[in-house]
PDB file of C-alpha atoms in Angstrom:
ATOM      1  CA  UNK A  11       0.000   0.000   0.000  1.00  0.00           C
ATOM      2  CA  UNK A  12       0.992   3.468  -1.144  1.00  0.00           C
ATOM      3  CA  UNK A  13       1.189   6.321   1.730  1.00  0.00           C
ATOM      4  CA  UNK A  14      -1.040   9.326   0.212  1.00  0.00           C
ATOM      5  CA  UNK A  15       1.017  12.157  -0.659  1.00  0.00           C
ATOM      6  CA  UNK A  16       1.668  15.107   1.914  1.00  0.00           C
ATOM      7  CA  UNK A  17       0.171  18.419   0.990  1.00  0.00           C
ATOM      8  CA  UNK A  18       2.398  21.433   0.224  1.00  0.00           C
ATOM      9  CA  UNK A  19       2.943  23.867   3.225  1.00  0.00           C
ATOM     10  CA  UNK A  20       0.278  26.550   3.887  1.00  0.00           C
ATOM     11  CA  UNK A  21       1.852  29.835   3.432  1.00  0.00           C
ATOM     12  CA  UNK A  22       0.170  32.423   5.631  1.00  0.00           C
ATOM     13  CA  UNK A  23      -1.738  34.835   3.503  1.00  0.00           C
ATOM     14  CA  UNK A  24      -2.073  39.149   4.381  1.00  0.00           C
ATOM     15  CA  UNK A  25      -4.687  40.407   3.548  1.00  0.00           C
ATOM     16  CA  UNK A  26      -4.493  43.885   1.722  1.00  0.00           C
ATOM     17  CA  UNK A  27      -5.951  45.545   4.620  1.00  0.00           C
ATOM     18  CA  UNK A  28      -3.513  44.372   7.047  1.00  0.00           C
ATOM     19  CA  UNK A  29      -0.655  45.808   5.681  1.00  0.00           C
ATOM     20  CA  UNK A  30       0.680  49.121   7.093  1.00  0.00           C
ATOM     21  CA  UNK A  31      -1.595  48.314   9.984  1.00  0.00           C
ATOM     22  CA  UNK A  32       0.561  48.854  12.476  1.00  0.00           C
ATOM     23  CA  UNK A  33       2.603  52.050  13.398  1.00  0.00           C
ATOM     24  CA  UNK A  34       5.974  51.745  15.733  1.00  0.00           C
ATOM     25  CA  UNK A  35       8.019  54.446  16.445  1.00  0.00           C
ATOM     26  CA  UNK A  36      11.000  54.666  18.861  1.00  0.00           C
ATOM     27  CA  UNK A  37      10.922  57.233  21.386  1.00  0.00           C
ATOM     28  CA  UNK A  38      14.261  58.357  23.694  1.00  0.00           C
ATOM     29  CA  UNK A  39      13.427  58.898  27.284  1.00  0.00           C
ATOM     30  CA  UNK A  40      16.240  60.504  28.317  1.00  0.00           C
ATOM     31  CA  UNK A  41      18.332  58.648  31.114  1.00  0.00           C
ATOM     32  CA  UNK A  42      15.573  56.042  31.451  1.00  0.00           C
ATOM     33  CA  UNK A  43      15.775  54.334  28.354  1.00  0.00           C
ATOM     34  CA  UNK A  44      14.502  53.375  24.653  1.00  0.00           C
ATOM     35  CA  UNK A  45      10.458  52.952  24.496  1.00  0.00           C
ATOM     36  CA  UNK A  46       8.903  51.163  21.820  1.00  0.00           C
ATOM     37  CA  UNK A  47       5.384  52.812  20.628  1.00  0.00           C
ATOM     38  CA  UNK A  48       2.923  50.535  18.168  1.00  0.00           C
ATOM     39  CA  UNK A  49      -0.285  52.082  17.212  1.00  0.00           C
ATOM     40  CA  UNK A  50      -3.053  50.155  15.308  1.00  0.00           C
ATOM     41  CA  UNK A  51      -4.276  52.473  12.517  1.00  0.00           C
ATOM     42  CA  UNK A  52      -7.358  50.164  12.028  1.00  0.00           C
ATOM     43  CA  UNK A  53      -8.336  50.137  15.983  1.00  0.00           C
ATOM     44  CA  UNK A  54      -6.991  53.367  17.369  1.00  0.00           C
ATOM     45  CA  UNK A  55      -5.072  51.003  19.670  1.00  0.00           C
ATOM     46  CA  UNK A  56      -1.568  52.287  21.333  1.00  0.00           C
ATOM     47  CA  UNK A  57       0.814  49.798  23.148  1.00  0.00           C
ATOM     48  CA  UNK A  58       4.351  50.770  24.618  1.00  0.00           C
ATOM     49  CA  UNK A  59       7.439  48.529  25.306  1.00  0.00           C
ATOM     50  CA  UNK A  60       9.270  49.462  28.365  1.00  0.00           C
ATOM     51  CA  UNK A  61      12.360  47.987  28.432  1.00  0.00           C
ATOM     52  CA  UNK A  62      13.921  45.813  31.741  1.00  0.00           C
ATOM     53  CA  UNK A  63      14.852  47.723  34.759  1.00  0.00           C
ATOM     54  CA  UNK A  64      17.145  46.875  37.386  1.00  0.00           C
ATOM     55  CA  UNK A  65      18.134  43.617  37.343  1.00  0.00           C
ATOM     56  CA  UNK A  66      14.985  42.341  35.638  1.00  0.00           C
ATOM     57  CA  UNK A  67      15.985  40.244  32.340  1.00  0.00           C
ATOM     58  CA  UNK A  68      12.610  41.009  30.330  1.00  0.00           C
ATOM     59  CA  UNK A  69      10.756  44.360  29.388  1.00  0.00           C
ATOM     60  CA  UNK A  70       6.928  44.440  29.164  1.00  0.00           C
ATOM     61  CA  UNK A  71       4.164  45.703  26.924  1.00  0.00           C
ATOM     62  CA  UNK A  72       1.516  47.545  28.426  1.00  0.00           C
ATOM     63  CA  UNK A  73      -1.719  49.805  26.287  1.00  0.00           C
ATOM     64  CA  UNK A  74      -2.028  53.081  27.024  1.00  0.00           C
ATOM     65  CA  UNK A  75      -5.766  53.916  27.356  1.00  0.00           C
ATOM     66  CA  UNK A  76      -7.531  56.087  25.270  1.00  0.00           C
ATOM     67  CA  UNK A  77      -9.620  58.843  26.720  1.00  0.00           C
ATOM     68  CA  UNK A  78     -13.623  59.371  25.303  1.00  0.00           C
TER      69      UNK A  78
END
């Protein structure tokens, strides 16, 4: 008996929309460090990276709230 044939990877697809989604800029803060802004275009979202302090090893991401 012949083993059916595997099927071809999936490549992941972007849609047209998706692209140029997101928005990151780099912003110096001074003796504290390199942040990391990303803004959705599409949601309004806003997320910033802050980067380890102390003797921690990681950074986090946090979203900033927006204000109605």
């Amino acid at each position: 008996m012949v083993a059916p044939p595997t099927p071809p990877p999936v490549t992941p697809v972007i849609a047209p929309t998706e692209i140029g989604r997101y928005q990151i800029s780099v912003v110096a803060d001074g003796d504290r460090g390199t942040l990391v802004l990303m803004i959705d275009t599409r949601d309004g979202a806003t997320w910033i990276y802050r980067p380890p302090q102390g003797q921690a090893i990681n950074g986090y991401w946090s979203d900033i709230p927006r204000l109605t």
